Amino acid sequence: MEFRLLGGVEVTASGEPVDVGHARQRCVLAVLLIEANNPVPTDVLLDRVWDEGLPHSARGTLQSYLTRLRRALGTNAEIVRRSGGYALVVDEQAIDMHRFRALLAQARAAGDDETALDLFDQALELWRGEPFAGLDTPWINSVRESYEHERRTAELDRTDVLLRTGRHSELVAPLLSEARKQPLDERLAGQVMLALFQSGRQADALNHFRQTRQHLADELGTDPGPALQALHQRILTGDPTLVPSQPPAPDRAARELDDMVHRQWTKEAGSLRRPNPLSVRWSITGRPVAANQPVSSARGDLARLVRTFQEAPSRQMVVLGEPGAGKTVLALLLTVALLERARPSDPVPVLLTASSWDPRTEHVHSWLAKRLAEEYPALGGEAGRLVSEGRITLILDGLDEMPEALHAAAIEALDHITGELVLTCRTTEYEAAVASGGVLLTKATVVEIEPVQLADATAFLLSAGPPARKRWQPVLDRLQREPGLPLAQAMASPLMVTLARTVYTATTTDPAELLDETKFPTRAAIEGRLLEAFIPTAYTSHPAPPDAATVLRQYPADQAHNWLRFLARQLDRSGTHDIAWWDLLHAVSRPARVLLVGLASAVVFGLAGGIAGGLGSNRPEWPLYAGSYAIAFGLAGGLVFWAAPRARPVRVELRFGGSWPRFLARFAAGAVIGVALGLGMGLPKPIVAGVGVAVGLAVGIRVWLGTPAEVDEVSSPRVVLRQDRIAALVLGLTFALALTFPGGVAVGVPTLETAGHTVGTIDIVISALGGALAGAAIGAVWFGWIGVLAYGLASGVAGGLIFGPVYPNVSGVGVGIAFGTVFGLSVACLSVLSRAWGTFVISRMWLALRGHLPWQLIRFLEDAHQRGVLRQNGGVYQFRHARLRDHLARGQSGSS
């Protein structure tokens, strides 16, 4: 039997919860557990349980509570009469608080840091939230405060160990966040300073000391203590002994990945680790989907799941669950727990969704290396090496999100790898895949998430505070009496319990309505009600506190619902679960894409052609030029975007440091090409020099783009958007520089050989072929084979017109500048449209005009993430609950 105080007061026997009664009765048990094996005088026990609210029949009521507790505990623990009071005779190691203290003592006495770190992790994993959650007496509150202080001290001790072992980079963000909450804690301030200094941020470390000194002066009228001042002096002088030695390159890459993954998921897991989280339990599955059924029927919570995985010989596990059971949440929390308990030599847990992997065409290791390089570009070429050397624990979420035809192939492929693996899947889909394919993961432990126990749901719902207890207690009492009610069935799902708490947070709501079987006759009806009410609840306006780090934007609930419903339907149509901004183009219908790009291309290129033909003059040829350019490039743009190019984002940063030698080398090569081109055209020498400079800049500017090398900024949709925007704009600038000046020269400046020259058919053909080849080459770079066809033909038309009737009668430099500017910028815009950011811009504008999505889409998605509607998974967003996504997708939406 296990007794838990570090969260709600809970008792389990063989993994099953034991009902220990209501709050007052649990308070009696808590007092006896705190004083385990020691007698508590009756008067002291009464005072600790009731304080000033002692009823007249308190002693009789206490006897009744003790009788019920004896009956519930059975022979596992004995409540005995002793020394004028009562004592609970029990193994203290069965009580989480006493086990916590024992583990701390072992950690502080450990002979090496790795052992100490492991023991600290085991101790802190025992905490599930606020101690004695739901109990409120003066004595309990004082003990709770004492326990919280012990926990805080243990966390600081653990941080000291991490700093000694060189884990400073992963500590900076959480330590700074904690320091903002506790600005007067000098020990914490010292750890922040040391982590910053070890991360190469000496100035920030010194600045943090100044801020701490100011806080102490303002709040307490004192200076920092000797220890903090001594550390400040050592940092000020750059004491090298404060910095741990650097690990070898592969270890360093693993450490950097560990740091990036940790920061990526810690914030996401924070909302799931709220005080008194819903307890999700699991057990070894009894379904015929495992090669070897273990003799023991292991079961438990997250901490036990981590131990079960780490103690398994193969370290492979499958987590099964029904829809809404919390598989993704469990995978996320497991990832963070493994990161927090990891030793330097342990593989780094990486959480990825399975939907983008096709096991028929790509080995799982190749796919994993590619995804690592995409999500964590700072790894560079080390991603493949980490995979090949077994330095990654793959946590693959959502096998059921792959096409059904791939399930069996994926299981077979995964069974051939030797690395550490956790796979999640819906129970029915996994069982069907094993049955149909005849394959399973032969080395994996298969566990199944259990339905939520009513006692766990009760603790979770009542922990929301007194107003919630007042409204929920009658409902829960009836569910206790009538377990067959539809609401009781719905409350077996972790998702529905979570939604119920959210939907009925406001005191103006009454969860008792869910007991009305005329309105909600089935479990499905109740689930539908909770899913439908979640979005309006999430978008209820609340004034932000003055010290809020982020302020939620005020979106009308019905408008937000429509936008989210549109996104959900697009995901359903595309067969994906990722809200990726670079795929937004496919939410725009083909006719709309052709209209947008085709007409825009026709207008801008038609203007360029008109200028080349003498627009604004009395020459009759300019409409021919304008129309030819407009038709050619308008059709080309329409054709390309009818096919809807799939451009994935490029993750690069502008980096000037150390790039100048390479820039000058490439600039020189481009300048030589430009000068040769100008001389070949017979241009005047000043013009030749200008062409050389323009082409040189166009060739050299690309060296300023490089793969991000910093690990401080983890992948996110906004980061990926910014990086691809940089790449798109630099690409556009490249084409603008390369074409604006030479194009203007071709139209506005007569060459030495062609001025007054009579143009023949052969000249036109050669020029047209040259333009076609150039356009085809550029189109291939932009859009692939469809670009070769579309822009080869369009550029052939433009090239032929260069030697048309107007060319020998050029109109001078002014016309050339105008044409070069319009034509160069038009080509630059097309190049931007070939990038993911370019398609995102036009798609967002069109969908916003139609009312399907907001103008500031990324801001809206970030807001939905903060409200708990979406979760962030690297560079994409996903609906936090698959059931919510599916529910929204079934609603109506307009066409795009």
PDB file of C-alpha atoms in Angstrom, residues 695-812:
ATOM      1  CA  VAL A 695      25.860  40.997 -60.845  1.00  0.00           C
ATOM      2  CA  GLY A 696      28.651  40.855 -58.235  1.00  0.00           C
ATOM      3  CA  LEU A 697      26.280  41.928 -55.472  1.00  0.00           C
ATOM      4  CA  ALA A 698      23.660  39.460 -56.641  1.00  0.00           C
ATOM      5  CA  VAL A 699      26.155  36.585 -56.523  1.00  0.00           C
ATOM      6  CA  GLY A 700      27.801  37.598 -53.249  1.00  0.00           C
ATOM      7  CA  ILE A 701      24.820  38.459 -51.098  1.00  0.00           C
ATOM      8  CA  ARG A 702      23.848  34.826 -50.536  1.00  0.00           C
ATOM      9  CA  VAL A 703      26.910  34.169 -48.382  1.00  0.00           C
ATOM     10  CA  TRP A 704      25.258  36.215 -45.634  1.00  0.00           C
ATOM     11  CA  LEU A 705      22.687  33.457 -45.193  1.00  0.00           C
ATOM     12  CA  GLY A 706      23.659  30.560 -42.992  1.00  0.00           C
ATOM     13  CA  THR A 707      22.076  27.793 -40.955  1.00  0.00           C
ATOM     14  CA  PRO A 708      21.328  29.034 -37.416  1.00  0.00           C
ATOM     15  CA  ALA A 709      24.170  28.028 -35.120  1.00  0.00           C
ATOM     16  CA  GLU A 710      22.799  29.274 -31.803  1.00  0.00           C
ATOM     17  CA  VAL A 711      20.966  26.874 -29.521  1.00  0.00           C
ATOM     18  CA  ASP A 712      19.338  29.640 -27.460  1.00  0.00           C
ATOM     19  CA  GLU A 713      16.401  30.056 -29.833  1.00  0.00           C
ATOM     20  CA  VAL A 714      14.367  26.871 -30.186  1.00  0.00           C
ATOM     21  CA  SER A 715      12.158  26.153 -33.157  1.00  0.00           C
ATOM     22  CA  SER A 716       8.715  27.748 -33.165  1.00  0.00           C
ATOM     23  CA  PRO A 717       6.274  28.815 -35.889  1.00  0.00           C
ATOM     24  CA  ARG A 718       7.264  32.475 -35.521  1.00  0.00           C
ATOM     25  CA  VAL A 719      10.994  31.670 -35.595  1.00  0.00           C
ATOM     26  CA  VAL A 720      10.607  29.497 -38.710  1.00  0.00           C
ATOM     27  CA  LEU A 721       8.493  32.205 -40.361  1.00  0.00           C
ATOM     28  CA  ARG A 722      11.101  34.858 -39.665  1.00  0.00           C
ATOM     29  CA  GLN A 723      13.921  32.683 -40.973  1.00  0.00           C
ATOM     30  CA  ASP A 724      12.121  31.869 -44.230  1.00  0.00           C
ATOM     31  CA  ARG A 725      11.124  35.521 -44.654  1.00  0.00           C
ATOM     32  CA  ILE A 726      14.813  36.443 -44.488  1.00  0.00           C
ATOM     33  CA  ALA A 727      15.639  33.820 -47.111  1.00  0.00           C
ATOM     34  CA  ALA A 728      12.770  34.952 -49.376  1.00  0.00           C
ATOM     35  CA  LEU A 729      13.660  38.627 -49.182  1.00  0.00           C
ATOM     36  CA  VAL A 730      17.341  37.963 -49.821  1.00  0.00           C
ATOM     37  CA  LEU A 731      16.386  35.837 -52.819  1.00  0.00           C
ATOM     38  CA  GLY A 732      14.196  38.652 -54.133  1.00  0.00           C
ATOM     39  CA  LEU A 733      16.958  41.189 -53.562  1.00  0.00           C
ATOM     40  CA  THR A 734      19.364  38.931 -55.421  1.00  0.00           C
ATOM     41  CA  PHE A 735      17.166  38.889 -58.531  1.00  0.00           C
ATOM     42  CA  ALA A 736      16.412  42.592 -58.255  1.00  0.00           C
ATOM     43  CA  LEU A 737      20.126  43.409 -58.225  1.00  0.00           C
ATOM     44  CA  ALA A 738      20.913  40.925 -60.966  1.00  0.00           C
ATOM     45  CA  LEU A 739      18.193  42.086 -63.383  1.00  0.00           C
ATOM     46  CA  THR A 740      17.274  45.703 -62.671  1.00  0.00           C
ATOM     47  CA  PHE A 741      20.441  47.334 -63.992  1.00  0.00           C
ATOM     48  CA  PRO A 742      21.243  44.902 -66.862  1.00  0.00           C
ATOM     49  CA  GLY A 743      17.577  44.883 -67.933  1.00  0.00           C
ATOM     50  CA  GLY A 744      17.476  48.666 -67.952  1.00  0.00           C
ATOM     51  CA  VAL A 745      20.671  48.776 -69.992  1.00  0.00           C
ATOM     52  CA  ALA A 746      19.299  46.320 -72.563  1.00  0.00           C
ATOM     53  CA  VAL A 747      16.288  48.550 -73.212  1.00  0.00           C
ATOM     54  CA  GLY A 748      17.594  52.046 -72.571  1.00  0.00           C
ATOM     55  CA  VAL A 749      21.175  52.078 -73.866  1.00  0.00           C
ATOM     56  CA  PRO A 750      22.081  51.341 -77.517  1.00  0.00           C
ATOM     57  CA  THR A 751      25.096  49.071 -77.788  1.00  0.00           C
ATOM     58  CA  LEU A 752      28.067  49.878 -80.031  1.00  0.00           C
ATOM     59  CA  GLU A 753      27.158  47.175 -82.485  1.00  0.00           C
ATOM     60  CA  THR A 754      23.366  47.314 -82.557  1.00  0.00           C
ATOM     61  CA  ALA A 755      22.579  51.013 -82.566  1.00  0.00           C
ATOM     62  CA  GLY A 756      20.896  51.621 -85.901  1.00  0.00           C
ATOM     63  CA  HIS A 757      21.335  47.955 -86.806  1.00  0.00           C
ATOM     64  CA  THR A 758      18.652  46.378 -88.955  1.00  0.00           C
ATOM     65  CA  VAL A 759      17.210  43.415 -87.062  1.00  0.00           C
ATOM     66  CA  GLY A 760      16.699  40.155 -88.897  1.00  0.00           C
ATOM     67  CA  THR A 761      14.667  37.073 -88.130  1.00  0.00           C
ATOM     68  CA  ILE A 762      17.740  35.214 -86.926  1.00  0.00           C
ATOM     69  CA  ASP A 763      18.371  37.918 -84.298  1.00  0.00           C
ATOM     70  CA  ILE A 764      14.866  37.547 -82.936  1.00  0.00           C
ATOM     71  CA  VAL A 765      15.087  33.728 -82.855  1.00  0.00           C
ATOM     72  CA  ILE A 766      18.459  33.729 -81.096  1.00  0.00           C
ATOM     73  CA  SER A 767      17.267  36.278 -78.546  1.00  0.00           C
ATOM     74  CA  ALA A 768      14.061  34.334 -77.938  1.00  0.00           C
ATOM     75  CA  LEU A 769      15.975  31.067 -77.400  1.00  0.00           C
ATOM     76  CA  GLY A 770      18.367  32.785 -75.024  1.00  0.00           C
ATOM     77  CA  GLY A 771      15.488  34.222 -73.025  1.00  0.00           C
ATOM     78  CA  ALA A 772      13.725  30.845 -72.983  1.00  0.00           C
ATOM     79  CA  LEU A 773      16.809  29.061 -71.668  1.00  0.00           C
ATOM     80  CA  ALA A 774      17.379  31.676 -68.985  1.00  0.00           C
ATOM     81  CA  GLY A 775      13.712  31.650 -67.958  1.00  0.00           C
ATOM     82  CA  ALA A 776      13.611  27.851 -67.900  1.00  0.00           C
ATOM     83  CA  ALA A 777      16.691  27.708 -65.680  1.00  0.00           C
ATOM     84  CA  ILE A 778      15.283  30.249 -63.247  1.00  0.00           C
ATOM     85  CA  GLY A 779      11.835  28.611 -63.345  1.00  0.00           C
ATOM     86  CA  ALA A 780      13.395  25.266 -62.478  1.00  0.00           C
ATOM     87  CA  VAL A 781      15.036  26.790 -59.406  1.00  0.00           C
ATOM     88  CA  TRP A 782      11.771  28.420 -58.358  1.00  0.00           C
ATOM     89  CA  PHE A 783       9.078  25.874 -59.151  1.00  0.00           C
ATOM     90  CA  GLY A 784      10.596  22.703 -60.627  1.00  0.00           C
ATOM     91  CA  TRP A 785       9.431  21.229 -63.923  1.00  0.00           C
ATOM     92  CA  ILE A 786       6.278  23.336 -64.116  1.00  0.00           C
ATOM     93  CA  GLY A 787       8.481  26.429 -63.769  1.00  0.00           C
ATOM     94  CA  VAL A 788      10.655  25.257 -66.664  1.00  0.00           C
ATOM     95  CA  LEU A 789       7.640  25.102 -68.943  1.00  0.00           C
ATOM     96  CA  ALA A 790       5.868  28.246 -67.748  1.00  0.00           C
ATOM     97  CA  TYR A 791       8.753  30.672 -67.443  1.00  0.00           C
ATOM     98  CA  GLY A 792      10.706  29.208 -70.348  1.00  0.00           C
ATOM     99  CA  LEU A 793       7.866  30.149 -72.669  1.00  0.00           C
ATOM    100  CA  ALA A 794       7.249  33.537 -71.041  1.00  0.00           C
ATOM    101  CA  SER A 795      10.908  34.508 -71.120  1.00  0.00           C
ATOM    102  CA  GLY A 796      11.141  33.336 -74.730  1.00  0.00           C
ATOM    103  CA  VAL A 797       8.435  35.853 -75.639  1.00  0.00           C
ATOM    104  CA  ALA A 798      10.219  38.614 -73.712  1.00  0.00           C
ATOM    105  CA  GLY A 799      13.565  37.724 -75.272  1.00  0.00           C
ATOM    106  CA  GLY A 800      12.178  37.793 -78.794  1.00  0.00           C
ATOM    107  CA  LEU A 801      10.697  41.216 -78.257  1.00  0.00           C
ATOM    108  CA  ILE A 802      14.087  42.652 -77.255  1.00  0.00           C
ATOM    109  CA  PHE A 803      15.032  42.546 -80.932  1.00  0.00           C
ATOM    110  CA  GLY A 804      11.564  43.538 -82.049  1.00  0.00           C
ATOM    111  CA  PRO A 805      10.626  46.713 -83.887  1.00  0.00           C
ATOM    112  CA  VAL A 806      11.351  49.098 -81.001  1.00  0.00           C
ATOM    113  CA  TYR A 807      14.829  47.973 -79.970  1.00  0.00           C
ATOM    114  CA  PRO A 808      16.852  49.837 -82.624  1.00  0.00           C
ATOM    115  CA  ASN A 809      15.019  53.013 -81.619  1.00  0.00           C
ATOM    116  CA  VAL A 810      15.632  52.933 -77.872  1.00  0.00           C
ATOM    117  CA  SER A 811      14.381  55.906 -75.938  1.00  0.00           C
ATOM    118  CA  GLY A 812      17.334  56.564 -73.666  1.00  0.00           C
TER     119      GLY A 812
END
